[in-house]
Amino acid sequence: TQLLEQSPQFLSIQEGENLTVYCNSSSVFSSLQWYRQEPGEGPVLLVTVVTGGEVKKLKRLTFQFGDARKDSSLHITAAQPGDTGLYLCAGAHAGNNRKLIWGLGTSLAVNP
Amino acid sequence: DVKVTQSSRYLVKRTGEKVFLECVQDMDHENMFWYRQDPGLGLRLIYFSYDVKMKEKGDIPEGYSVSREKKERFSLILESASTNQTSMYLCASSFDSGYEQFFGPGTRLTVL
């Protein structure tokens, strides 16, 4: 059972465009992490959100945790080719946080 | 900086061979994880370990075993490799449950 749904699965945009990717669940998470993975490498953490309604910014990337802590979004402003990669969200449950629950990812291609 | 290293970037084995994948982390992390990543299936947890000599099955443990004799080293063993175990294998470590996971670069295993 896929507990974290990411959308869209694939996204191809031109440099300078804005985009939003989503990570949704019916479960409540104590925290949610966003990672970026480049081809041939392991995922690297971008941000962790822990409070419902929390917004975090990382340069042109804005992350939001839903009020009910069931969903999250990642917004990229003025995308650049260097933003190309696979974006993964992963959630930790309060009751059993030994394992992270992973989404399938959004594959983003930013064309120059 | 945390460093997670994996013994090989690319590996080609024959069906029926015993395969060892080694992972070493240098930050004294308690938790270590083995995942496989396949297109359309995302990251799937094979096994994880929360202490030396302690291990717990993940979502897809069949056909795999693990060993953690020292805190810094976590090995994944394919007792008798099969073609359906052709995949990208990623090792990760984290300070504690639910915390950021640091990934190695991955081993792309091909079983012929």
CSV table of N, CA and C in Angstrom, one decimal, chain B:
chain,number,residue,atom,x,y,z
B,1,ASP,N,31.3,16.5,7.5
B,1,ASP,CA,30.1,16.0,6.7
B,1,ASP,C,30.0,14.5,6.9
B,2,VAL,N,28.8,14.0,7.0
B,2,VAL,CA,28.5,12.6,7.1
B,2,VAL,C,28.9,12.0,5.7
B,3,LYS,N,29.6,10.8,5.8
B,3,LYS,CA,29.9,10.1,4.6
B,3,LYS,C,29.4,8.7,4.7
B,4,VAL,N,28.7,8.3,3.7
B,4,VAL,CA,28.3,6.9,3.6
B,4,VAL,C,28.9,6.3,2.3
B,5,THR,N,29.7,5.3,2.5
B,5,THR,CA,30.3,4.7,1.3
B,5,THR,C,29.8,3.3,1.0
B,6,GLN,N,29.8,3.0,-0.2
B,6,GLN,CA,29.3,1.6,-0.6
B,6,GLN,C,30.5,1.0,-1.4
B,7,SER,N,30.6,-0.3,-1.3
B,7,SER,CA,31.8,-1.0,-1.8
B,7,SER,C,32.0,-0.9,-3.3
B,8,SER,N,30.9,-0.9,-4.0
B,8,SER,CA,31.0,-0.9,-5.5
B,8,SER,C,30.0,0.1,-6.1
B,9,ARG,N,30.3,0.7,-7.2
B,9,ARG,CA,29.3,1.5,-7.8
B,9,ARG,C,28.5,0.6,-8.9
B,10,TYR,N,29.2,-0.3,-9.5
B,10,TYR,CA,28.6,-1.2,-10.4
B,10,TYR,C,29.1,-2.6,-10.1
B,11,LEU,N,28.2,-3.6,-10.3
B,11,LEU,CA,28.5,-5.0,-10.0
B,11,LEU,C,27.7,-5.8,-11.0
B,12,VAL,N,28.4,-6.8,-11.6
B,12,VAL,CA,27.7,-7.8,-12.5
B,12,VAL,C,28.0,-9.2,-11.9
B,13,LYS,N,26.9,-9.9,-11.6
B,13,LYS,CA,27.0,-11.2,-11.1
B,13,LYS,C,26.1,-12.2,-11.9
B,14,ARG,N,26.4,-13.5,-11.7
B,14,ARG,CA,25.6,-14.5,-12.4
B,14,ARG,C,24.6,-15.1,-11.5
B,15,THR,N,23.5,-15.6,-12.0
B,15,THR,CA,22.4,-16.2,-11.3
B,15,THR,C,23.0,-17.3,-10.4
B,16,GLY,N,22.6,-17.3,-9.1
B,16,GLY,CA,23.1,-18.4,-8.2
B,16,GLY,C,24.3,-18.0,-7.4
B,17,GLU,N,25.0,-16.9,-7.8
B,17,GLU,CA,26.1,-16.5,-7.0
B,17,GLU,C,25.7,-15.9,-5.7
B,18,LYS,N,26.6,-15.9,-4.7
B,18,LYS,CA,26.4,-15.2,-3.4
B,18,LYS,C,27.0,-13.9,-3.6
B,19,VAL,N,26.3,-12.8,-3.2
B,19,VAL,CA,26.7,-11.4,-3.4
B,19,VAL,C,26.7,-10.7,-2.1
B,20,PHE,N,27.8,-10.0,-1.9
B,20,PHE,CA,27.9,-9.2,-0.7
B,20,PHE,C,28.0,-7.7,-1.1
B,21,LEU,N,27.1,-6.9,-0.5
B,21,LEU,CA,27.2,-5.4,-0.7
B,21,LEU,C,27.6,-4.8,0.7
B,22,GLU,N,28.6,-4.0,0.7
B,22,GLU,CA,29.1,-3.4,1.9
B,22,GLU,C,28.8,-2.0,2.0
B,23,CYS,N,28.5,-1.5,3.2
B,23,CYS,CA,28.2,-0.1,3.4
B,23,CYS,C,28.9,0.3,4.7
B,24,VAL,N,29.6,1.5,4.7
B,24,VAL,CA,30.3,2.0,5.8
B,24,VAL,C,29.9,3.5,6.0
B,25,GLN,N,29.6,3.8,7.3
B,25,GLN,CA,29.3,5.2,7.6
B,25,GLN,C,30.3,5.7,8.7
B,26,ASP,N,30.6,7.0,8.6
B,26,ASP,CA,31.7,7.5,9.5
B,26,ASP,C,31.2,8.5,10.6
B,27,MET,N,29.8,8.5,10.9
B,27,MET,CA,29.3,9.5,11.8
B,27,MET,C,28.7,8.8,13.1
B,28,ASP,N,29.1,7.6,13.3
B,28,ASP,CA,28.6,7.0,14.6
B,28,ASP,C,27.1,6.9,14.7
B,29,HIS,N,26.4,6.8,13.5
B,29,HIS,CA,25.0,6.7,13.5
B,29,HIS,C,24.5,5.3,14.1
B,30,GLU,N,23.4,5.4,14.8
B,30,GLU,CA,22.8,4.2,15.3
B,30,GLU,C,22.1,3.3,14.2
B,31,ASN,N,21.4,4.0,13.4
B,31,ASN,CA,20.5,3.3,12.4
B,31,ASN,C,21.2,3.2,11.0
B,32,MET,N,21.0,2.1,10.4
B,32,MET,CA,21.5,1.9,9.0
B,32,MET,C,20.4,1.1,8.3
B,33,PHE,N,20.3,1.4,7.0
B,33,PHE,CA,19.2,0.9,6.1
B,33,PHE,C,19.8,0.4,4.8
B,34,TRP,N,19.1,-0.6,4.3
B,34,TRP,CA,19.3,-1.0,2.9
B,34,TRP,C,18.0,-0.9,2.1
B,35,TYR,N,18.1,-0.2,1.0
B,35,TYR,CA,16.9,-0.1,0.1
B,35,TYR,C,17.3,-0.6,-1.3
B,36,ARG,N,16.3,-0.9,-2.1
B,36,ARG,CA,16.5,-1.1,-3.5
B,36,ARG,C,15.5,-0.1,-4.2
B,37,GLN,N,16.0,0.4,-5.3
B,37,GLN,CA,15.2,1.4,-6.1
B,37,GLN,C,15.0,1.0,-7.5
B,38,ASP,N,13.8,0.8,-7.9
B,38,ASP,CA,13.4,0.4,-9.2
B,38,ASP,C,12.5,1.4,-9.9
B,39,PRO,N,12.6,1.6,-11.2
B,39,PRO,CA,11.7,2.5,-11.8
B,39,PRO,C,10.2,2.2,-11.6
B,40,GLY,N,9.4,3.2,-11.2
B,40,GLY,CA,8.0,2.9,-11.0
B,40,GLY,C,7.7,2.3,-9.6
B,41,LEU,N,8.7,1.9,-8.9
B,41,LEU,CA,8.4,1.2,-7.6
B,41,LEU,C,9.0,2.0,-6.5
B,42,GLY,N,9.8,3.0,-6.8
B,42,GLY,CA,10.4,3.9,-5.7
B,42,GLY,C,11.4,3.2,-4.9
B,43,LEU,N,11.6,3.8,-3.7
B,43,LEU,CA,12.6,3.2,-2.7
B,43,LEU,C,11.8,2.2,-1.9
B,44,ARG,N,12.3,1.0,-1.8
B,44,ARG,CA,11.7,0.0,-1.0
B,44,ARG,C,12.7,-0.6,0.0
B,45,LEU,N,12.3,-0.6,1.3
B,45,LEU,CA,13.2,-1.0,2.4
B,45,LEU,C,13.4,-2.5,2.4
B,46,ILE,N,14.6,-2.9,2.4
B,46,ILE,CA,14.9,-4.4,2.5
B,46,ILE,C,15.1,-4.8,4.0
B,47,TYR,N,16.0,-4.2,4.6
B,47,TYR,CA,16.3,-4.4,6.0
B,47,TYR,C,16.8,-3.1,6.7
B,48,PHE,N,16.7,-3.0,8.0
B,48,PHE,CA,17.3,-2.0,8.7
B,48,PHE,C,17.9,-2.5,10.0
B,49,SER,N,18.8,-1.7,10.6
B,49,SER,CA,19.4,-2.1,11.8
B,49,SER,C,19.5,-0.9,12.7
B,50,TYR,N,19.0,-1.0,14.0
B,50,TYR,CA,19.0,0.1,14.9
B,50,TYR,C,20.1,0.0,16.0
B,51,ASP,N,20.9,-1.1,15.9
B,51,ASP,CA,22.0,-1.2,16.8
B,51,ASP,C,22.9,-2.4,16.3
B,52,VAL,N,24.1,-2.4,16.8
B,52,VAL,CA,25.0,-3.5,16.4
B,52,VAL,C,24.3,-4.9,16.7
B,53,LYS,N,24.4,-5.8,15.8
B,53,LYS,CA,23.8,-7.1,15.8
B,53,LYS,C,22.3,-7.1,15.9
B,54,MET,N,21.7,-6.0,15.8
B,54,MET,CA,20.2,-5.9,15.7
B,54,MET,C,19.8,-5.6,14.3
B,55,LYS,N,18.7,-6.3,13.9
B,55,LYS,CA,18.2,-6.1,12.5
B,55,LYS,C,16.7,-6.3,12.5
B,56,GLU,N,16.1,-5.6,11.6
B,56,GLU,CA,14.6,-5.8,11.5
B,56,GLU,C,14.3,-5.8,10.0
B,57,LYS,N,13.3,-6.7,9.6
B,57,LYS,CA,12.9,-6.8,8.2
B,57,LYS,C,12.2,-5.5,7.8
B,58,GLY,N,12.5,-5.2,6.6
B,58,GLY,CA,11.7,-4.1,6.0
B,58,GLY,C,10.5,-4.6,5.2
B,59,ASP,N,10.2,-4.0,4.1
B,59,ASP,CA,9.1,-4.4,3.3
B,59,ASP,C,9.3,-5.5,2.3
B,60,ILE,N,10.5,-5.7,1.9
B,60,ILE,CA,10.8,-6.8,0.9
B,60,ILE,C,12.1,-7.5,1.3
B,61,PRO,N,12.1,-8.3,2.4
B,61,PRO,CA,13.3,-9.0,2.9
B,61,PRO,C,13.6,-10.3,2.2
B,62,GLU,N,12.7,-10.8,1.4
B,62,GLU,CA,12.8,-12.2,0.9
B,62,GLU,C,14.0,-12.2,-0.1
B,63,GLY,N,14.9,-13.2,0.1
B,63,GLY,CA,16.0,-13.4,-0.8
B,63,GLY,C,17.3,-12.6,-0.3
B,64,TYR,N,17.1,-11.9,0.8
B,64,TYR,CA,18.2,-11.1,1.3
B,64,TYR,C,18.5,-11.4,2.8
B,65,SER,N,19.7,-11.2,3.2
B,65,SER,CA,20.0,-11.2,4.6
B,65,SER,C,21.0,-10.1,4.9
B,66,VAL,N,21.2,-9.7,6.2
B,66,VAL,CA,22.1,-8.6,6.5
B,66,VAL,C,23.0,-9.0,7.7
B,67,SER,N,24.0,-8.2,7.8
B,67,SER,CA,24.9,-8.4,9.0
B,67,SER,C,25.4,-7.1,9.5
B,68,ARG,N,25.4,-6.9,10.8
B,68,ARG,CA,26.0,-5.7,11.4
B,68,ARG,C,26.8,-6.1,12.6
B,69,GLU,N,28.0,-6.4,12.4
B,69,GLU,CA,28.9,-6.8,13.4
B,69,GLU,C,29.6,-5.6,14.1
B,70,LYS,N,29.7,-4.5,13.4
B,70,LYS,CA,30.3,-3.3,13.9
B,70,LYS,C,29.3,-2.1,13.6
B,71,LYS,N,29.4,-1.1,14.4
B,71,LYS,CA,28.4,0.0,14.3
B,71,LYS,C,28.5,0.7,13.0
B,72,GLU,N,29.7,0.8,12.4
B,72,GLU,CA,29.8,1.6,11.2
B,72,GLU,C,29.6,0.8,9.9
B,73,ARG,N,29.4,-0.5,10.0
B,73,ARG,CA,29.3,-1.3,8.8
B,73,ARG,C,28.1,-2.1,8.8
B,74,PHE,N,27.4,-2.1,7.6
B,74,PHE,CA,26.1,-2.8,7.5
B,74,PHE,C,26.2,-3.5,6.1
B,75,SER,N,26.1,-4.8,6.1
B,75,SER,CA,26.3,-5.6,4.9
B,75,SER,C,25.0,-6.2,4.4
B,76,LEU,N,24.8,-6.2,3.1
B,76,LEU,CA,23.6,-6.8,2.5
B,76,LEU,C,24.1,-8.0,1.8
B,77,ILE,N,23.4,-9.2,2.0
B,77,ILE,CA,23.9,-10.4,1.4
B,77,ILE,C,22.7,-11.0,0.5
B,78,LEU,N,23.1,-11.3,-0.7
B,78,LEU,CA,22.1,-12.1,-1.6
B,78,LEU,C,22.6,-13.5,-1.6
B,79,GLU,N,21.9,-14.4,-0.9
B,79,GLU,CA,22.4,-15.7,-0.8
B,79,GLU,C,22.6,-16.5,-2.1
B,80,SER,N,21.6,-16.3,-3.0
B,80,SER,CA,21.7,-16.9,-4.3
B,80,SER,C,21.0,-15.9,-5.3
B,81,ALA,N,21.9,-15.1,-5.9
B,81,ALA,CA,21.4,-14.0,-6.7
B,81,ALA,C,20.4,-14.5,-7.9
B,82,SER,N,19.4,-13.8,-8.1
B,82,SER,CA,18.5,-14.1,-9.2
B,82,SER,C,18.3,-12.8,-10.0
B,83,THR,N,17.8,-13.0,-11.3
B,83,THR,CA,17.7,-11.9,-12.2
B,83,THR,C,16.8,-10.8,-11.7
B,84,ASN,N,15.8,-11.2,-10.9
B,84,ASN,CA,14.8,-10.2,-10.4
B,84,ASN,C,15.4,-9.4,-9.3
B,85,GLN,N,16.7,-9.6,-8.9
B,85,GLN,CA,17.4,-8.8,-7.9
B,85,GLN,C,18.3,-7.8,-8.6
B,86,THR,N,18.2,-7.7,-9.9
B,86,THR,CA,18.9,-6.6,-10.7
B,86,THR,C,18.2,-5.3,-10.3
B,87,SER,N,19.0,-4.4,-9.8
B,87,SER,CA,18.4,-3.2,-9.2
B,87,SER,C,19.5,-2.2,-8.8
B,88,MET,N,19.1,-1.0,-8.4
B,88,MET,CA,20.0,-0.1,-7.7
B,88,MET,C,19.8,-0.3,-6.2
B,89,TYR,N,20.9,-0.5,-5.5
B,89,TYR,CA,20.9,-0.7,-4.0
B,89,TYR,C,21.5,0.5,-3.3
B,90,LEU,N,20.7,1.0,-2.4
B,90,LEU,CA,21.1,2.2,-1.7
B,90,LEU,C,21.2,1.9,-0.2
B,91,CYS,N,22.3,2.3,0.4
B,91,CYS,CA,22.5,2.2,1.8
B,91,CYS,C,22.3,3.6,2.4
B,92,ALA,N,21.8,3.7,3.6
B,92,ALA,CA,21.6,4.9,4.3
B,92,ALA,C,21.9,4.8,5.8
B,93,SER,N,22.2,5.9,6.5
B,93,SER,CA,22.3,5.8,7.9
B,93,SER,C,21.6,7.1,8.5
B,94,SER,N,21.2,7.0,9.8
B,94,SER,CA,20.6,8.1,10.4
B,94,SER,C,21.0,8.1,11.9
B,95,PHE,N,21.0,9.3,12.5
B,95,PHE,CA,21.4,9.4,13.9
B,95,PHE,C,20.4,8.7,14.8
B,96,ASP,N,19.1,8.9,14.5
B,96,ASP,CA,18.0,8.3,15.3
B,96,ASP,C,16.8,8.0,14.4
B,97,SER,N,15.9,7.3,14.9
B,97,SER,CA,14.7,7.0,14.2
B,97,SER,C,13.9,8.3,13.8
B,98,GLY,N,13.5,8.3,12.5
B,98,GLY,CA,12.7,9.5,12.1
B,98,GLY,C,13.6,10.6,11.7
B,99,TYR,N,14.8,10.6,11.9
B,99,TYR,CA,15.7,11.7,11.5
B,99,TYR,C,16.2,11.6,10.0
B,100,GLU,N,16.8,12.6,9.6
B,100,GLU,CA,17.4,12.6,8.2
B,100,GLU,C,18.2,11.4,8.0
B,101,GLN,N,18.0,10.8,6.8
B,101,GLN,CA,18.8,9.7,6.3
B,101,GLN,C,19.9,10.2,5.4
B,102,PHE,N,21.1,9.7,5.6
B,102,PHE,CA,22.2,10.1,4.7
B,102,PHE,C,22.5,8.8,3.8
B,103,PHE,N,22.5,9.1,2.5
B,103,PHE,CA,22.6,8.0,1.6
B,103,PHE,C,24.0,7.8,1.0
B,104,GLY,N,24.4,6.6,0.7
B,104,GLY,CA,25.5,6.4,-0.1
B,104,GLY,C,25.2,6.6,-1.6
B,105,PRO,N,26.2,6.5,-2.5
B,105,PRO,CA,26.0,6.7,-3.9
B,105,PRO,C,25.3,5.6,-4.6
B,106,GLY,N,25.1,4.5,-4.0
B,106,GLY,CA,24.4,3.4,-4.6
B,106,GLY,C,25.3,2.4,-5.3
B,107,THR,N,24.8,1.1,-5.4
B,107,THR,CA,25.4,0.1,-6.2
B,107,THR,C,24.4,-0.4,-7.2
B,108,ARG,N,24.8,-0.3,-8.5
B,108,ARG,CA,23.9,-0.8,-9.5
B,108,ARG,C,24.3,-2.2,-9.8
B,109,LEU,N,23.5,-3.2,-9.4
B,109,LEU,CA,23.7,-4.6,-9.5
B,109,LEU,C,23.0,-5.2,-10.7
B,110,THR,N,23.7,-5.9,-11.5
B,110,THR,CA,23.1,-6.6,-12.6
B,110,THR,C,23.3,-8.1,-12.4
B,111,VAL,N,22.3,-8.9,-12.4
B,111,VAL,CA,22.4,-10.3,-12.3
B,111,VAL,C,22.0,-10.9,-13.6
B,112,LEU,N,23.0,-11.6,-14.2
B,112,LEU,CA,22.8,-12.2,-15.5
B,112,LEU,C,22.3,-13.7,-15.4
